[in-house]
Amino acid sequence: MPIIDDAATFERLGREQAIRVATALARILNKSQLEDFDLASPGEAERKLLFDLAFFTIIVFETGANEVDGERRFIARPTFEAKGPAPVELANDLTLIIGHTQIHGLLEDPELEEALVRARS
């Protein structure tokens, strides 16, 4: 599996990961009987809830159990990209992309809006 250090590709793929996490959470909130979440036209409180849940979900993914001297240490997670249009069958069909940013920092208003659009479809 090739490994590429490419900040631009990592950011693009990291934003996609952030959108997918927020999309999944929006669908869960919409179906939940415990939370009044209107997917069709979420208000400010609902958007804040979705952002907070997605943001902290991604942080948990990035930190895992990585505490050093009582402080959290973020570990840059790799992203993967298929080499071509064929279905991925083996790890060798992927390229591992590393970057120098944190995925939780890539969740911003445009990504949240895209997540809501995807959750509605």
Short mmCIF file of N, CA and C in Angstrom, two decimals:
data_model
loop_
_atom_site.label_atom_id
_atom_site.label_comp_id
_atom_site.label_asym_id
_atom_site.label_seq_id
_atom_site.Cartn_x
_atom_site.Cartn_y
_atom_site.Cartn_z
N MET A 1 0.85 -1.17 0.00
CA MET A 1 0.00 0.00 0.00
C MET A 1 0.90 1.23 0.00
N PRO A 2 0.75 2.06 -1.01
CA PRO A 2 1.55 3.29 -1.02
C PRO A 2 1.11 4.25 0.09
N ILE A 3 2.04 5.00 0.61
CA ILE A 3 1.76 6.01 1.64
C ILE A 3 2.19 7.35 1.08
N ILE A 4 1.28 8.32 1.11
CA ILE A 4 1.56 9.65 0.57
C ILE A 4 1.30 10.70 1.64
N ASP A 5 2.25 11.59 1.82
CA ASP A 5 2.08 12.73 2.72
C ASP A 5 1.62 13.90 1.84
N ASP A 6 0.32 14.14 1.84
CA ASP A 6 -0.27 15.13 0.94
C ASP A 6 -1.34 15.90 1.71
N ALA A 7 -0.99 17.09 2.16
CA ALA A 7 -1.89 17.88 3.01
C ALA A 7 -3.21 18.20 2.33
N ALA A 8 -3.18 18.56 1.05
CA ALA A 8 -4.41 18.94 0.35
C ALA A 8 -5.36 17.75 0.20
N THR A 9 -4.83 16.60 -0.15
CA THR A 9 -5.67 15.40 -0.29
C THR A 9 -6.19 14.97 1.07
N PHE A 10 -5.33 15.04 2.09
CA PHE A 10 -5.77 14.67 3.43
C PHE A 10 -6.91 15.58 3.89
N GLU A 11 -6.79 16.87 3.62
CA GLU A 11 -7.85 17.81 4.03
C GLU A 11 -9.16 17.49 3.31
N ARG A 12 -9.09 17.22 2.02
CA ARG A 12 -10.30 16.87 1.25
C ARG A 12 -10.95 15.62 1.82
N LEU A 13 -10.16 14.59 2.06
CA LEU A 13 -10.69 13.35 2.59
C LEU A 13 -11.13 13.49 4.05
N GLY A 14 -10.40 14.29 4.83
CA GLY A 14 -10.78 14.54 6.21
C GLY A 14 -12.11 15.27 6.32
N ARG A 15 -12.32 16.24 5.44
CA ARG A 15 -13.62 16.94 5.41
C ARG A 15 -14.74 15.96 5.06
N GLU A 16 -14.47 15.06 4.14
CA GLU A 16 -15.48 14.06 3.79
C GLU A 16 -15.78 13.16 4.99
N GLN A 17 -14.78 12.78 5.74
CA GLN A 17 -15.02 11.98 6.94
C GLN A 17 -15.87 12.76 7.94
N ALA A 18 -15.57 14.03 8.13
CA ALA A 18 -16.34 14.87 9.06
C ALA A 18 -17.80 14.96 8.61
N ILE A 19 -18.01 15.14 7.31
CA ILE A 19 -19.38 15.21 6.77
C ILE A 19 -20.12 13.90 7.02
N ARG A 20 -19.44 12.79 6.80
CA ARG A 20 -20.10 11.48 6.98
C ARG A 20 -20.47 11.22 8.44
N VAL A 21 -19.62 11.63 9.36
CA VAL A 21 -19.94 11.48 10.79
C VAL A 21 -21.17 12.32 11.12
N ALA A 22 -21.18 13.57 10.68
CA ALA A 22 -22.31 14.47 10.97
C ALA A 22 -23.59 13.97 10.29
N THR A 23 -23.48 13.42 9.10
CA THR A 23 -24.65 12.88 8.39
C THR A 23 -25.26 11.72 9.18
N ALA A 24 -24.42 10.81 9.62
CA ALA A 24 -24.91 9.66 10.40
C ALA A 24 -25.58 10.12 11.68
N LEU A 25 -24.97 11.08 12.36
CA LEU A 25 -25.56 11.57 13.61
C LEU A 25 -26.87 12.31 13.36
N ALA A 26 -26.97 13.05 12.26
CA ALA A 26 -28.22 13.76 11.94
C ALA A 26 -29.35 12.75 11.71
N ARG A 27 -29.05 11.65 11.03
CA ARG A 27 -30.07 10.63 10.80
C ARG A 27 -30.49 9.96 12.10
N ILE A 28 -29.53 9.72 12.98
CA ILE A 28 -29.85 9.12 14.29
C ILE A 28 -30.72 10.07 15.10
N LEU A 29 -30.33 11.35 15.16
CA LEU A 29 -31.11 12.33 15.92
C LEU A 29 -32.53 12.45 15.37
N ASN A 30 -32.66 12.42 14.06
CA ASN A 30 -33.96 12.57 13.42
C ASN A 30 -34.89 11.41 13.77
N LYS A 31 -34.34 10.22 13.94
CA LYS A 31 -35.16 9.04 14.26
C LYS A 31 -35.34 8.84 15.76
N SER A 32 -34.58 9.58 16.55
CA SER A 32 -34.62 9.39 18.00
C SER A 32 -35.93 9.89 18.60
N GLN A 33 -36.43 9.11 19.53
CA GLN A 33 -37.61 9.53 20.27
C GLN A 33 -37.20 10.32 21.51
N LEU A 34 -35.92 10.37 21.79
CA LEU A 34 -35.43 11.07 22.98
C LEU A 34 -35.07 12.52 22.70
N GLU A 35 -34.94 12.87 21.43
CA GLU A 35 -34.54 14.23 21.06
C GLU A 35 -35.46 14.75 19.98
N ASP A 36 -35.93 15.99 20.14
CA ASP A 36 -36.79 16.61 19.14
C ASP A 36 -35.89 17.31 18.12
N PHE A 37 -35.58 16.59 17.07
CA PHE A 37 -34.66 17.08 16.04
C PHE A 37 -35.39 17.10 14.71
N ASP A 38 -35.59 18.27 14.16
CA ASP A 38 -36.30 18.43 12.89
C ASP A 38 -35.29 18.49 11.75
N LEU A 39 -35.12 17.39 11.07
CA LEU A 39 -34.15 17.32 9.98
C LEU A 39 -34.55 18.21 8.81
N ALA A 40 -35.85 18.39 8.60
CA ALA A 40 -36.33 19.19 7.48
C ALA A 40 -35.91 20.66 7.60
N SER A 41 -35.97 21.20 8.79
CA SER A 41 -35.56 22.60 8.99
C SER A 41 -35.03 22.78 10.42
N PRO A 42 -33.80 22.32 10.65
CA PRO A 42 -33.24 22.40 12.01
C PRO A 42 -33.01 23.84 12.45
N GLY A 43 -33.36 24.11 13.68
CA GLY A 43 -33.13 25.42 14.25
C GLY A 43 -31.71 25.56 14.77
N GLU A 44 -31.43 26.69 15.36
CA GLU A 44 -30.07 26.97 15.86
C GLU A 44 -29.67 25.96 16.95
N ALA A 45 -30.57 25.65 17.85
CA ALA A 45 -30.24 24.70 18.93
C ALA A 45 -29.96 23.31 18.36
N GLU A 46 -30.72 22.91 17.35
CA GLU A 46 -30.51 21.60 16.74
C GLU A 46 -29.18 21.55 15.98
N ARG A 47 -28.85 22.63 15.30
CA ARG A 47 -27.57 22.70 14.58
C ARG A 47 -26.40 22.64 15.56
N LYS A 48 -26.55 23.35 16.68
CA LYS A 48 -25.49 23.34 17.69
C LYS A 48 -25.33 21.93 18.27
N LEU A 49 -26.44 21.28 18.55
CA LEU A 49 -26.39 19.91 19.07
C LEU A 49 -25.68 18.99 18.08
N LEU A 50 -26.04 19.08 16.80
CA LEU A 50 -25.41 18.24 15.79
C LEU A 50 -23.92 18.54 15.68
N PHE A 51 -23.57 19.83 15.67
CA PHE A 51 -22.16 20.19 15.59
C PHE A 51 -21.39 19.63 16.79
N ASP A 52 -21.92 19.85 17.99
CA ASP A 52 -21.22 19.38 19.19
C ASP A 52 -21.04 17.87 19.19
N LEU A 53 -22.08 17.14 18.85
CA LEU A 53 -21.98 15.68 18.83
C LEU A 53 -20.96 15.21 17.79
N ALA A 54 -21.01 15.80 16.59
CA ALA A 54 -20.08 15.39 15.55
C ALA A 54 -18.64 15.77 15.92
N PHE A 55 -18.46 16.98 16.41
CA PHE A 55 -17.13 17.48 16.78
C PHE A 55 -16.49 16.57 17.83
N PHE A 56 -17.26 16.27 18.89
CA PHE A 56 -16.69 15.46 19.97
C PHE A 56 -16.58 13.99 19.59
N THR A 57 -17.42 13.50 18.70
CA THR A 57 -17.27 12.14 18.19
C THR A 57 -15.95 12.01 17.44
N ILE A 58 -15.65 13.00 16.62
CA ILE A 58 -14.39 12.98 15.86
C ILE A 58 -13.20 13.10 16.81
N ILE A 59 -13.31 13.94 17.83
CA ILE A 59 -12.22 14.08 18.81
C ILE A 59 -11.95 12.74 19.50
N VAL A 60 -13.01 12.04 19.89
CA VAL A 60 -12.83 10.73 20.53
C VAL A 60 -12.12 9.78 19.57
N PHE A 61 -12.50 9.82 18.31
CA PHE A 61 -11.84 8.99 17.29
C PHE A 61 -10.36 9.35 17.20
N GLU A 62 -10.05 10.63 17.25
CA GLU A 62 -8.66 11.06 17.09
C GLU A 62 -7.80 10.84 18.33
N THR A 63 -8.40 10.92 19.50
CA THR A 63 -7.59 10.77 20.71
C THR A 63 -7.54 9.34 21.19
N GLY A 64 -8.64 8.61 21.05
CA GLY A 64 -8.67 7.25 21.57
C GLY A 64 -8.30 7.28 23.05
N ALA A 65 -7.37 6.46 23.44
CA ALA A 65 -6.92 6.42 24.84
C ALA A 65 -5.54 7.05 24.95
N ASN A 66 -5.30 8.07 24.18
CA ASN A 66 -3.97 8.66 24.12
C ASN A 66 -3.82 9.81 25.12
N GLU A 67 -3.59 9.47 26.36
CA GLU A 67 -3.34 10.48 27.37
C GLU A 67 -1.91 10.34 27.85
N VAL A 68 -1.23 11.47 27.90
CA VAL A 68 0.15 11.50 28.37
C VAL A 68 0.22 12.55 29.47
N ASP A 69 0.65 12.13 30.65
CA ASP A 69 0.74 13.02 31.80
C ASP A 69 -0.58 13.75 32.06
N GLY A 70 -1.71 13.04 31.89
CA GLY A 70 -3.01 13.62 32.17
C GLY A 70 -3.53 14.56 31.11
N GLU A 71 -2.85 14.68 29.99
CA GLU A 71 -3.31 15.56 28.91
C GLU A 71 -3.60 14.72 27.67
N ARG A 72 -4.60 15.17 26.91
CA ARG A 72 -4.93 14.48 25.67
C ARG A 72 -3.88 14.76 24.61
N ARG A 73 -3.58 13.75 23.85
CA ARG A 73 -2.67 13.90 22.73
C ARG A 73 -3.43 13.47 21.48
N PHE A 74 -3.54 14.36 20.52
CA PHE A 74 -4.21 14.03 19.28
C PHE A 74 -3.25 13.31 18.35
N ILE A 75 -3.74 12.27 17.74
CA ILE A 75 -2.93 11.52 16.80
C ILE A 75 -3.57 11.70 15.43
N ALA A 76 -2.80 12.20 14.51
CA ALA A 76 -3.33 12.37 13.16
C ALA A 76 -3.70 11.01 12.59
N ARG A 77 -4.93 10.87 12.20
CA ARG A 77 -5.39 9.61 11.63
C ARG A 77 -5.22 9.67 10.12
N PRO A 78 -4.86 8.58 9.54
CA PRO A 78 -4.73 8.58 8.08
C PRO A 78 -6.09 8.49 7.42
N THR A 79 -6.13 8.88 6.19
CA THR A 79 -7.30 8.66 5.36
C THR A 79 -6.87 7.73 4.23
N PHE A 80 -7.83 7.16 3.57
CA PHE A 80 -7.52 6.22 2.49
C PHE A 80 -8.26 6.64 1.24
N GLU A 81 -7.65 6.39 0.11
CA GLU A 81 -8.29 6.70 -1.16
C GLU A 81 -8.08 5.52 -2.10
N ALA A 82 -9.15 5.13 -2.78
CA ALA A 82 -9.06 4.03 -3.74
C ALA A 82 -8.21 4.48 -4.92
N LYS A 83 -7.45 3.55 -5.46
CA LYS A 83 -6.57 3.86 -6.59
C LYS A 83 -7.35 4.05 -7.89
N GLY A 84 -8.50 3.46 -8.00
CA GLY A 84 -9.26 3.55 -9.23
C GLY A 84 -10.73 3.31 -8.98
N PRO A 85 -11.51 3.22 -10.06
CA PRO A 85 -12.96 3.06 -9.91
C PRO A 85 -13.40 1.65 -9.52
N ALA A 86 -12.51 0.68 -9.66
CA ALA A 86 -12.88 -0.71 -9.33
C ALA A 86 -13.11 -0.83 -7.82
N PRO A 87 -13.98 -1.77 -7.41
CA PRO A 87 -14.21 -1.98 -5.97
C PRO A 87 -12.92 -2.35 -5.25
N VAL A 88 -12.81 -1.91 -4.01
CA VAL A 88 -11.63 -2.22 -3.20
C VAL A 88 -11.78 -3.63 -2.66
N GLU A 89 -10.82 -4.47 -2.98
CA GLU A 89 -10.83 -5.85 -2.50
C GLU A 89 -9.68 -6.14 -1.55
N LEU A 90 -8.57 -5.47 -1.76
CA LEU A 90 -7.39 -5.69 -0.94
C LEU A 90 -6.84 -4.34 -0.47
N ALA A 91 -6.07 -4.38 0.59
CA ALA A 91 -5.44 -3.15 1.08
C ALA A 91 -4.57 -2.51 0.01
N ASN A 92 -4.03 -3.33 -0.86
CA ASN A 92 -3.18 -2.82 -1.92
C ASN A 92 -3.95 -1.97 -2.93
N ASP A 93 -5.30 -2.05 -2.90
CA ASP A 93 -6.14 -1.24 -3.80
C ASP A 93 -6.30 0.18 -3.27
N LEU A 94 -5.71 0.46 -2.12
CA LEU A 94 -5.85 1.77 -1.48
C LEU A 94 -4.51 2.50 -1.43
N THR A 95 -4.59 3.80 -1.33
CA THR A 95 -3.43 4.62 -1.02
C THR A 95 -3.69 5.25 0.33
N LEU A 96 -2.75 5.13 1.24
CA LEU A 96 -2.87 5.72 2.57
C LEU A 96 -2.37 7.16 2.48
N ILE A 97 -3.20 8.11 2.91
CA ILE A 97 -2.85 9.52 2.85
C ILE A 97 -2.67 10.03 4.27
N ILE A 98 -1.53 10.65 4.53
CA ILE A 98 -1.34 11.29 5.83
C ILE A 98 -1.25 12.80 5.62
N GLY A 99 -1.61 13.51 6.65
CA GLY A 99 -1.59 14.97 6.58
C GLY A 99 -1.20 15.55 7.93
N HIS A 100 -1.26 16.82 8.04
CA HIS A 100 -0.80 17.49 9.26
C HIS A 100 -1.89 18.38 9.84
N THR A 101 -3.09 17.85 9.90
CA THR A 101 -4.20 18.59 10.47
C THR A 101 -5.06 17.61 11.25
N GLN A 102 -5.98 18.13 12.02
CA GLN A 102 -6.89 17.30 12.78
C GLN A 102 -8.25 17.33 12.12
N ILE A 103 -8.87 16.19 11.96
CA ILE A 103 -10.15 16.11 11.26
C ILE A 103 -11.23 16.89 11.99
N HIS A 104 -11.20 16.91 13.33
CA HIS A 104 -12.25 17.64 14.05
C HIS A 104 -12.23 19.13 13.72
N GLY A 105 -11.08 19.65 13.33
CA GLY A 105 -10.98 21.05 12.95
C GLY A 105 -11.51 21.33 11.56
N LEU A 106 -11.83 20.28 10.81
CA LEU A 106 -12.36 20.44 9.46
C LEU A 106 -13.88 20.49 9.42
N LEU A 107 -14.52 20.29 10.58
CA LEU A 107 -15.98 20.36 10.65
C LEU A 107 -16.38 21.82 10.87
N GLU A 108 -16.88 22.42 9.82
CA GLU A 108 -17.30 23.82 9.87
C GLU A 108 -18.71 23.93 9.29
N ASP A 109 -19.24 25.14 9.21
CA ASP A 109 -20.61 25.32 8.73
C ASP A 109 -20.88 24.68 7.36
N PRO A 110 -20.01 24.84 6.37
CA PRO A 110 -20.32 24.22 5.07
C PRO A 110 -20.40 22.68 5.16
N GLU A 111 -19.57 22.08 5.97
CA GLU A 111 -19.61 20.62 6.12
C GLU A 111 -20.88 20.20 6.86
N LEU A 112 -21.28 20.98 7.85
CA LEU A 112 -22.51 20.69 8.58
C LEU A 112 -23.72 20.80 7.66
N GLU A 113 -23.75 21.82 6.81
CA GLU A 113 -24.84 21.99 5.85
C GLU A 113 -24.89 20.81 4.87
N GLU A 114 -23.74 20.40 4.38
CA GLU A 114 -23.69 19.26 3.46
C GLU A 114 -24.18 18.00 4.16
N ALA A 115 -23.83 17.83 5.42
CA ALA A 115 -24.29 16.66 6.18
C ALA A 115 -25.81 16.66 6.29
N LEU A 116 -26.41 17.82 6.53
CA LEU A 116 -27.87 17.90 6.63
C LEU A 116 -28.52 17.59 5.29
N VAL A 117 -27.94 18.08 4.20
CA VAL A 117 -28.48 17.78 2.86
C VAL A 117 -28.43 16.28 2.61
N ARG A 118 -27.31 15.66 2.93
CA ARG A 118 -27.17 14.21 2.71
C ARG A 118 -28.11 13.42 3.60
N ALA A 119 -28.28 13.87 4.83
CA ALA A 119 -29.16 13.14 5.77
C ALA A 119 -30.61 13.18 5.30
N ARG A 120 -30.99 14.24 4.60
CA ARG A 120 -32.37 14.35 4.11
C ARG A 120 -32.63 13.43 2.91
N SER A 121 -31.57 13.07 2.20
CA SER A 121 -31.78 12.28 0.98
C SER A 121 -31.85 10.78 1.27
#
